[in-house]
Coordinates of C-alpha atoms and ligand atoms in Angstrom, one line a residue:
M1 CA -82.4 -28.1 91.5
P2 CA -80.2 -28.1 94.6
P3 CA -77.8 -31.0 94.9
Q4 CA -79.1 -34.3 96.0
P5 CA -79.5 -34.8 99.7
A6 CA -76.8 -37.0 101.2
H7 CA -79.2 -39.6 102.5
L8 CA -80.2 -40.5 98.9
K9 CA -76.7 -41.4 98.0
R10 CA -76.4 -43.6 101.1
D11 CA -79.6 -45.4 100.3
A12 CA -79.3 -49.2 99.7
N13 CA -81.1 -48.7 96.4
A14 CA -78.6 -46.1 95.3
A15 CA -78.9 -47.1 91.7
D16 CA -82.6 -46.1 91.8
T17 CA -82.4 -43.0 93.9
E18 CA -82.0 -40.7 90.9
S19 CA -84.5 -42.5 88.6
Y20 CA -87.5 -40.6 89.9
R21 CA -86.0 -37.5 88.2
D22 CA -86.2 -39.2 84.8
S23 CA -90.0 -39.1 84.7
I24 CA -92.8 -37.3 86.4
S25 CA -94.8 -39.2 89.0
T26 CA -98.1 -38.7 87.2
V27 CA -97.1 -40.4 84.0
D28 CA -96.3 -44.1 83.8
K29 CA -93.6 -45.9 81.7
Q30 CA -96.1 -46.1 78.8
G31 CA -96.6 -42.4 78.9
K32 CA -100.1 -42.8 80.3
R33 CA -101.5 -40.4 82.9
V34 CA -101.4 -41.7 86.5
W35 CA -104.4 -40.2 88.2
V36 CA -103.5 -38.7 91.6
Y37 CA -105.9 -39.3 94.5
P38 CA -104.5 -37.1 97.3
K39 CA -105.7 -37.9 100.8
K40 CA -107.6 -35.1 102.4
S41 CA -105.3 -32.8 104.3
H42 CA -105.8 -31.5 107.8
G43 CA -103.6 -29.4 110.1
K44 CA -102.3 -26.0 111.0
F45 CA -100.9 -25.1 107.6
T46 CA -103.9 -26.4 105.7
N47 CA -106.1 -24.2 107.9
W48 CA -104.0 -21.1 107.3
R49 CA -103.9 -21.8 103.6
S50 CA -107.6 -22.2 103.5
R51 CA -108.2 -18.8 105.2
F52 CA -105.7 -17.1 103.0
G53 CA -107.1 -18.8 99.9
Y54 CA -110.7 -17.8 100.6
A55 CA -109.6 -14.1 101.1
L56 CA -107.8 -14.3 97.7
L57 CA -110.8 -15.8 96.0
A58 CA -113.1 -13.1 97.5
L59 CA -110.7 -10.4 96.1
L60 CA -110.4 -12.2 92.7
F61 CA -114.2 -12.4 92.2
A62 CA -114.9 -8.8 93.6
G63 CA -111.9 -7.3 91.7
P64 CA -113.7 -6.3 88.4
F65 CA -116.5 -4.7 90.4
I66 CA -114.4 -2.6 92.8
K67 CA -114.0 0.8 91.3
I68 CA -111.6 3.6 92.1
G69 CA -112.6 6.9 90.6
G70 CA -115.0 5.1 88.3
E71 CA -112.3 2.8 87.0
P72 CA -111.9 -0.9 88.0
L73 CA -109.2 -2.0 90.3
L74 CA -107.6 -4.1 87.6
M75 CA -108.4 -4.4 83.9
I76 CA -106.3 -5.7 81.1
N77 CA -108.4 -4.7 78.1
L78 CA -106.5 -6.2 75.2
V79 CA -109.3 -5.4 72.7
E80 CA -109.2 -1.6 73.4
R81 CA -105.5 -1.8 74.3
R82 CA -106.2 -0.2 77.7
F83 CA -104.9 -1.3 81.0
V84 CA -106.1 -0.2 84.4
F85 CA -104.1 -0.7 87.5
F86 CA -105.6 0.6 90.8
G87 CA -107.9 2.9 88.9
Q88 CA -105.3 4.5 86.7
S89 CA -105.4 3.9 82.9
F90 CA -102.4 3.0 80.9
W91 CA -102.1 2.8 77.1
P92 CA -99.7 1.3 74.7
Q93 CA -98.0 4.7 74.5
D94 CA -96.9 4.0 78.1
F95 CA -94.6 1.4 76.7
L96 CA -91.6 2.5 78.8
I97 CA -93.7 2.0 82.0
F98 CA -94.7 -1.4 80.9
V99 CA -91.1 -2.4 80.1
V100 CA -89.8 -1.2 83.4
G101 CA -92.8 -2.7 85.2
F102 CA -92.2 -6.1 83.5
I103 CA -88.5 -6.1 84.3
T104 CA -89.3 -5.2 87.9
F105 CA -91.8 -8.0 88.1
I106 CA -89.2 -10.5 86.7
V107 CA -86.5 -9.4 89.2
F108 CA -89.1 -9.6 92.0
V109 CA -90.1 -13.1 91.0
A110 CA -86.4 -14.1 90.8
L111 CA -85.5 -12.6 94.1
F112 CA -88.5 -14.0 95.8
T113 CA -87.9 -17.5 94.4
V114 CA -84.2 -17.5 95.3
A115 CA -85.1 -16.6 98.9
F116 CA -88.5 -18.4 99.5
G117 CA -88.7 -21.0 96.7
R118 CA -92.3 -21.7 95.5
L119 CA -94.1 -20.0 98.4
F120 CA -96.3 -18.3 95.8
C121 CA -97.3 -21.6 94.3
G122 CA -98.5 -23.0 97.5
W123 CA -100.2 -20.0 99.0
A124 CA -101.3 -17.6 96.2
C125 CA -101.3 -19.3 92.8
P126 CA -104.8 -19.3 91.4
Q127 CA -104.4 -22.9 90.1
T128 CA -103.5 -24.2 93.6
V129 CA -106.0 -22.0 95.4
F130 CA -108.9 -23.1 93.1
M131 CA -107.9 -26.8 93.2
D132 CA -107.4 -27.0 97.0
Q133 CA -110.1 -24.7 98.3
V134 CA -112.8 -25.2 95.7
F135 CA -112.6 -28.2 93.3
R136 CA -111.0 -30.8 95.6
R137 CA -113.3 -29.8 98.4
I138 CA -116.3 -30.4 96.2
E139 CA -114.8 -33.8 95.2
Y140 CA -114.2 -34.8 98.8
T141 CA -117.8 -33.8 99.7
I142 CA -119.4 -35.7 96.9
E143 CA -117.1 -38.7 96.3
G144 CA -115.4 -39.0 99.7
D145 CA -111.7 -39.2 100.6
W146 CA -109.0 -40.8 98.5
K147 CA -109.8 -44.5 99.1
Q148 CA -113.5 -44.0 98.4
R149 CA -112.7 -42.0 95.2
Q150 CA -110.3 -44.7 94.0
A151 CA -113.0 -47.4 94.7
L152 CA -115.6 -45.3 92.9
D153 CA -113.5 -44.8 89.8
K154 CA -112.5 -48.5 89.6
G155 CA -116.0 -49.7 90.4
P156 CA -118.8 -50.5 87.9
L157 CA -121.0 -47.9 86.4
T158 CA -123.8 -47.9 89.0
G159 CA -126.7 -45.4 89.5
D160 CA -124.8 -44.0 92.5
K161 CA -121.6 -43.5 90.5
I162 CA -123.6 -41.7 87.7
R163 CA -125.3 -39.5 90.2
K164 CA -122.1 -38.5 92.0
K165 CA -120.1 -37.9 88.8
T166 CA -122.9 -35.9 87.2
L167 CA -123.4 -33.7 90.3
K168 CA -119.6 -33.2 90.5
H169 CA -119.2 -32.2 86.9
V170 CA -122.2 -30.0 86.8
L171 CA -120.8 -28.1 89.9
F172 CA -117.4 -28.0 88.3
F173 CA -118.7 -26.5 85.1
G174 CA -120.9 -24.0 87.0
I175 CA -117.9 -22.7 88.9
S176 CA -115.7 -22.7 85.8
F177 CA -118.4 -20.6 84.1
L178 CA -118.2 -18.1 87.0
I179 CA -114.4 -18.1 86.8
G180 CA -114.6 -17.7 83.0
N181 CA -117.0 -14.7 83.4
T182 CA -114.7 -13.1 86.0
F183 CA -111.7 -13.6 83.8
L184 CA -113.6 -12.0 80.9
A185 CA -114.6 -9.1 83.2
Y186 CA -110.9 -8.5 83.9
I187 CA -110.4 -8.2 80.1
I188 CA -113.4 -6.2 78.9
G189 CA -114.5 -4.6 82.2
S190 CA -117.5 -5.5 84.5
D191 CA -119.8 -3.0 82.7
A192 CA -119.3 -4.6 79.3
L193 CA -119.7 -8.1 80.9
L194 CA -123.1 -7.1 82.4
H195 CA -124.2 -5.8 79.0
I196 CA -123.4 -9.2 77.5
V197 CA -125.4 -10.9 80.2
R198 CA -128.4 -8.6 80.0
D199 CA -128.7 -7.8 76.3
P200 CA -130.1 -10.3 73.7
S201 CA -127.4 -12.8 72.8
S202 CA -127.5 -11.8 69.1
K203 CA -125.9 -8.5 70.1
H204 CA -122.8 -10.0 71.7
M205 CA -121.9 -13.1 69.8
V206 CA -118.1 -12.5 70.2
G207 CA -118.6 -12.0 73.9
L208 CA -120.7 -15.1 74.3
I209 CA -118.2 -17.2 72.3
A210 CA -115.4 -15.8 74.6
M211 CA -117.5 -16.7 77.7
T212 CA -118.0 -20.3 76.4
V213 CA -114.4 -20.8 75.5
F214 CA -113.1 -19.5 78.8
S215 CA -115.6 -21.6 80.8
G216 CA -114.6 -24.7 78.8
V217 CA -110.9 -24.1 79.3
F218 CA -111.3 -23.6 83.0
Y219 CA -113.5 -26.7 83.3
A220 CA -111.0 -28.8 81.4
N221 CA -108.2 -27.5 83.5
F222 CA -109.8 -28.0 86.9
A223 CA -111.7 -31.2 86.2
F224 CA -109.1 -33.1 84.1
F225 CA -105.7 -31.4 83.6
R226 CA -105.2 -30.4 87.3
E227 CA -101.7 -30.8 88.7
Q228 CA -100.4 -31.3 85.2
A229 CA -100.7 -27.5 84.8
C230 CA -98.1 -27.1 87.6
T231 CA -95.8 -30.1 86.7
T232 CA -95.7 -29.8 82.9
V233 CA -96.9 -26.4 81.7
C234 CA -96.3 -23.7 84.2
P235 CA -93.2 -21.7 83.1
Y236 CA -92.6 -20.5 86.7
G237 CA -92.4 -24.1 87.8
R238 CA -89.7 -24.8 85.1
L239 CA -87.7 -21.8 86.4
Q240 CA -87.2 -23.4 89.8
G241 CA -84.3 -25.5 88.4
V242 CA -82.2 -22.4 87.8
L243 CA -83.4 -20.2 90.6
L244 CA -83.3 -22.5 93.7
D245 CA -80.1 -23.2 95.5
R246 CA -79.1 -24.8 98.7
K247 CA -80.0 -21.7 100.7
S248 CA -83.5 -21.3 99.3
I249 CA -86.3 -21.9 101.7
V250 CA -88.4 -24.8 100.4
I251 CA -90.6 -27.5 101.9
A252 CA -88.0 -30.0 102.8
Y253 CA -87.6 -33.4 104.6
D254 CA -85.0 -33.3 107.3
H255 CA -83.1 -36.3 106.1
V256 CA -80.4 -35.8 108.9
R257 CA -83.0 -36.4 111.5
G258 CA -85.3 -38.8 109.5
E259 CA -82.8 -41.3 108.2
P260 CA -82.4 -44.3 108.3
R261 CA -86.2 -44.5 108.0
G262 CA -88.0 -47.5 109.4
L263 CA -91.4 -48.6 110.5
V264 CA -92.3 -48.4 114.2
R265 CA -92.2 -51.8 115.9
K266 CA -94.4 -52.4 118.9
G267 CA -92.7 -51.4 122.2
E268 CA -89.7 -50.1 120.2
E269 CA -87.5 -47.4 121.8
R270 CA -86.9 -45.2 118.8
S271 CA -83.7 -43.5 120.0
A272 CA -82.1 -46.9 120.9
S273 CA -83.2 -48.6 117.7
G274 CA -80.7 -46.9 115.4
K275 CA -83.5 -45.7 113.2
G276 CA -84.1 -42.1 112.3
D277 CA -87.4 -40.3 113.0
C278 CA -89.1 -41.1 109.7
I279 CA -91.4 -44.0 110.5
D280 CA -91.9 -44.6 106.7
C281 CA -95.7 -44.3 107.1
K282 CA -95.9 -42.5 103.7
A283 CA -98.6 -40.1 105.0
C284 CA -96.6 -37.3 103.3
V285 CA -96.8 -39.2 99.9
H286 CA -100.5 -40.0 100.3
E287 CA -101.5 -36.4 100.8
C288 CA -99.3 -35.0 98.1
P289 CA -101.5 -33.5 95.2
T290 CA -98.7 -33.9 92.7
G291 CA -98.0 -37.5 93.7
I292 CA -94.3 -37.1 94.8
D293 CA -92.3 -38.3 97.8
I294 CA -90.8 -35.2 99.5
R295 CA -88.2 -37.5 101.0
N296 CA -86.5 -37.7 97.6
G297 CA -85.5 -34.1 98.0
T298 CA -86.7 -30.9 96.2
Q299 CA -88.4 -31.7 93.0
L300 CA -89.9 -29.6 90.2
E301 CA -93.3 -31.1 90.8
C302 CA -93.5 -29.8 94.4
V303 CA -95.9 -26.9 94.5
N304 CA -95.1 -26.2 98.2
C305 CA -98.7 -26.8 99.2
T306 CA -97.7 -27.8 102.8
A307 CA -99.9 -30.9 102.8
C308 CA -96.9 -33.1 103.6
I309 CA -95.9 -30.9 106.6
D310 CA -99.3 -31.3 108.2
A311 CA -99.4 -35.0 107.3
C312 CA -95.9 -35.6 108.9
D313 CA -96.6 -33.4 112.0
H314 CA -99.7 -35.5 112.6
M315 CA -97.7 -38.7 112.4
M316 CA -95.0 -37.3 114.7
D317 CA -97.7 -36.4 117.2
S318 CA -99.1 -39.9 117.1
V319 CA -95.7 -41.6 117.8
G320 CA -94.6 -38.9 120.3
L321 CA -91.7 -37.5 118.3
P322 CA -91.1 -33.8 117.8
R323 CA -92.9 -32.1 114.8
G324 CA -91.0 -30.5 111.9
L325 CA -89.5 -33.6 110.2
V326 CA -90.9 -32.1 107.1
R327 CA -90.9 -28.3 107.3
Y328 CA -89.9 -25.0 105.6
A329 CA -86.1 -25.1 105.5
S330 CA -83.2 -24.7 103.2
E331 CA -81.0 -27.7 102.2
D332 CA -78.0 -26.0 104.0
E333 CA -80.1 -25.5 107.1
I334 CA -80.9 -29.2 107.2
A335 CA -77.5 -30.6 106.2
E336 CA -75.3 -28.2 108.1
K337 CA -77.7 -26.7 110.6
K338 CA -76.9 -23.2 109.2
P339 CA -79.4 -20.4 109.7
F340 CA -80.9 -18.4 106.8
V341 CA -78.3 -16.1 105.2
F342 CA -79.0 -13.0 103.2
N343 CA -76.3 -13.9 100.6
T344 CA -74.5 -11.9 97.9
R345 CA -77.0 -13.0 95.2
L346 CA -79.9 -11.8 97.3
K347 CA -78.2 -8.5 98.0
A348 CA -77.5 -8.0 94.3
Y349 CA -81.1 -8.8 93.3
S350 CA -82.4 -6.6 96.1
G351 CA -80.2 -3.6 94.9
V352 CA -81.5 -4.0 91.3
L353 CA -85.0 -4.3 92.5
V354 CA -84.8 -1.2 94.6
V355 CA -83.5 0.8 91.6
L356 CA -86.2 -0.6 89.3
V357 CA -89.0 0.1 91.7
G358 CA -87.6 3.7 92.2
V359 CA -87.6 4.2 88.4
L360 CA -91.1 2.7 88.1
I361 CA -92.5 5.0 90.8
A362 CA -90.8 8.0 89.2
L363 CA -92.2 7.1 85.7
I364 CA -95.8 6.7 87.1
T365 CA -95.6 9.8 89.3
L366 CA -94.3 12.0 86.5
R367 CA -96.6 10.5 83.9
S368 CA -98.6 13.1 82.0
D369 CA -102.3 12.8 81.1
T370 CA -101.3 13.5 77.5
D371 CA -98.7 12.2 75.0
S372 CA -98.1 14.9 72.4
T373 CA -95.9 15.2 69.3
L374 CA -95.2 18.3 67.4
L375 CA -94.0 17.9 63.8
R376 CA -93.2 20.6 61.3
A377 CA -95.1 20.3 58.0
Q378 CA -92.9 18.5 55.5
G379 CA -91.9 20.2 52.3
M380 CA -92.4 23.7 53.7
L381 CA -89.6 25.9 55.0
F382 CA -91.1 29.2 56.4
Q383 CA -93.4 32.0 55.3
T384 CA -92.8 35.7 55.8
R385 CA -96.0 37.5 56.8
P386 CA -96.9 41.0 55.6
D387 CA -96.1 42.3 59.1
G388 CA -92.5 40.9 58.8
R389 CA -93.0 38.0 61.1
I390 CA -91.9 34.5 60.2
S391 CA -94.3 31.6 60.4
N392 CA -93.9 27.8 60.4
L393 CA -96.7 25.3 60.0
Y394 CA -96.9 22.4 62.4
Y395 CA -99.0 19.3 63.1
L396 CA -99.7 18.7 66.7
K397 CA -101.0 15.3 67.8
V398 CA -102.3 14.8 71.3
L399 CA -103.2 11.5 72.9
N400 CA -105.5 11.6 75.9
K401 CA -104.1 9.0 78.3
S402 CA -106.5 9.8 81.1
D403 CA -109.8 8.0 81.8
H404 CA -112.0 11.1 81.2
P405 CA -112.6 13.5 78.3
L406 CA -109.9 16.2 78.2
P407 CA -110.4 19.7 76.7
V408 CA -106.9 20.9 75.8
R409 CA -105.5 24.2 74.7
F410 CA -102.0 25.3 73.7
E411 CA -99.7 28.2 74.6
L412 CA -96.4 29.2 73.1
L413 CA -94.0 29.1 76.0
E414 CA -90.7 29.9 74.3
P415 CA -89.7 32.2 72.7
A416 CA -92.2 35.1 72.7
G417 CA -94.5 34.8 69.7
E418 CA -98.0 33.7 68.7
L419 CA -99.9 30.5 67.9
E420 CA -102.4 30.6 65.0
F421 CA -104.7 27.6 64.8
V422 CA -106.1 26.2 61.6
G423 CA -108.7 24.0 63.3
K424 CA -110.8 24.3 66.4
A425 CA -109.9 23.7 70.0
L426 CA -109.5 20.0 71.0
D427 CA -111.8 18.1 73.3
I428 CA -110.3 14.6 73.4
E429 CA -112.1 11.4 74.4
P430 CA -110.2 9.0 76.8
G431 CA -107.7 7.0 74.8
A432 CA -108.3 9.0 71.6
L433 CA -105.8 10.8 69.5
A434 CA -106.6 14.3 68.2
Q435 CA -104.7 16.4 65.7
S436 CA -104.5 20.1 65.2
E437 CA -102.6 22.2 62.6
L438 CA -101.1 25.4 63.8
F439 CA -98.8 28.2 62.8
V440 CA -96.1 29.5 65.1
L441 CA -95.3 33.1 64.4
L442 CA -92.1 34.7 65.6
S443 CA -90.7 38.1 65.0
P444 CA -87.2 38.1 63.4
A445 CA -85.7 39.4 66.6
E446 CA -86.6 36.1 68.3
L447 CA -84.7 33.9 65.9
S448 CA -81.4 32.5 66.9
G449 CA -80.2 31.4 63.5
M450 CA -81.6 29.1 60.9
K451 CA -83.1 26.9 63.6
T452 CA -84.7 28.2 66.7
Q453 CA -86.1 25.9 69.4
V454 CA -89.8 26.5 70.1
T455 CA -91.7 25.1 73.1
I456 CA -95.4 24.7 73.3
G457 CA -97.3 24.0 76.5
V458 CA -100.3 21.6 76.4
Y459 CA -102.9 22.8 79.0
S460 CA -106.2 21.6 80.3
G461 CA -107.8 24.6 81.9
D462 CA -104.9 26.3 83.8
K463 CA -103.0 23.1 84.4
L464 CA -99.9 22.6 82.3
L465 CA -99.9 18.9 81.2
E466 CA -96.9 18.7 79.0
K467 CA -94.3 20.7 77.1
V468 CA -93.4 19.8 73.6
S469 CA -90.4 21.3 71.7
T470 CA -89.3 21.3 68.1
A471 CA -87.3 23.4 65.7
F472 CA -88.5 26.6 64.0
V473 CA -86.9 27.3 60.6
G474 CA -86.1 30.8 59.7
P475 CA -83.9 32.6 57.1
M476 CA -80.1 32.3 57.1
K477 CA -79.6 35.8 58.5
R478 CA -81.8 37.8 60.7
I479 CA -84.0 40.1 58.6
G480 CA -83.2 43.7 59.2
T481 CA -79.7 43.0 60.5
Ligands
LIG501 S1 -94.2 -32.5 98.3 FE1 -95.4 -31.7 100.0 S2 -95.4 -29.5 99.6 FE2 -94.7 -30.5 97.7 S3 -96.6 -30.8 96.5 FE3 -96.3 -32.6 97.6 S4 -97.5 -32.3 99.5 FE4 -97.2 -30.3 98.6
LIG502 S1 -95.1 -38.5 106.9 FE1 -93.1 -38.1 108.0 S2 -92.7 -40.0 109.0 FE2 -94.3 -40.5 107.5 S3 -93.1 -41.2 105.7 FE3 -93.4 -39.0 105.5 S4 -91.6 -38.1 106.4 FE4 -91.6 -40.2 107.1

């Protein structure tokens, strides 16, 4: 975490100013959960986040059903070990692409976080988007704003309470069921999901169990676990401590302008009162879904949801002070009024990122539809044919990495010679591995010693998909020389 803002060290309760870092705000001293009742948020950022969130939700739910060339936009089929990104299939044999892709992703995350803090958490993380745009909205509609919800939870078990709680949890489970099914569609594909839905349940017991488990996990998460996912479980949240520095853009309280905080007195002239602009109304605290006080500085629990910006702007408007006491800013910007700087660390991360993206694009562009291996039969050296030619026996394995059946044929490219197949021509299903045995026949004049490199082209129709090379073993000396 960036160093402590100076105002906290000046605070009269200096001994207590760091104590909030010893525990999370949603767990009390006895280790019991403190339920957060965030006040309903309104304002410019809340509106923009809602629009963006709904667009993301539409994309998320439509994702498994959007097809490119017959393949889904995104599918991570762990069962069949097939992965589809933007309609292109990848297999475990594309390991190098996965490794480079993963490293690129990590560098991107690090770079993005160093520069913009937890912007992703507030605007695009599914946990925040679902909580803010779906589940909390249902809760506000059925149970009311924070005070009504607090009263309802503390109050006796009346018919009204049972009705509200039942309705809320039925809706929560229904939406969790939808999310669970969508999640499953990203794993097994939308077609397989529709089969599970339409066919008799006895035919898809595993699929139905997966559906139930996913729905239950999502329901438990959104109905009960909530902000704990961000504050105690999310690994990205834990990374903030090492990635953020004083130059990272976060949602920050302008302590230079705000301190010393103090309530507004009737008829008080703020500028002449010696107080800062923070009127200590705690609106920012009441609207925080993770239950923290942004005025304590950047904290791991902050998911950058912007609710405190809107809350504070509203209060500034109401007392006639300028907006932006809580805003997107870096600690340096606030403390020293420095503008955002593209520092050495950002430059280094960007350079590495550009190189990795280049390698990744090259790997994907140059990726072949097949992955072939050519192995000489073990325990056999070479055979001399009656016509004087030398032959070696090989096993040729071809994996079809495309998403369609692939008829393949082979040609000897180097040196001049002949291929003699033991089996029939290969027609390989998507993701399947086919094997063929073949002899390579070379005339002695083509041999360049005991070992000669041979190259075989793997074709589909007239298209050369791949070249595979290996050694051809011949006699010590050229025959006839
Ligand atoms: S401190 Fe502000 S931005 Fe951070 S979680 Fe709370 S309300 Fe959201
Ligand atoms: S909402 Fe603004 S003025 Fe009110 S306590 Fe928070 S920072 Fe201070």
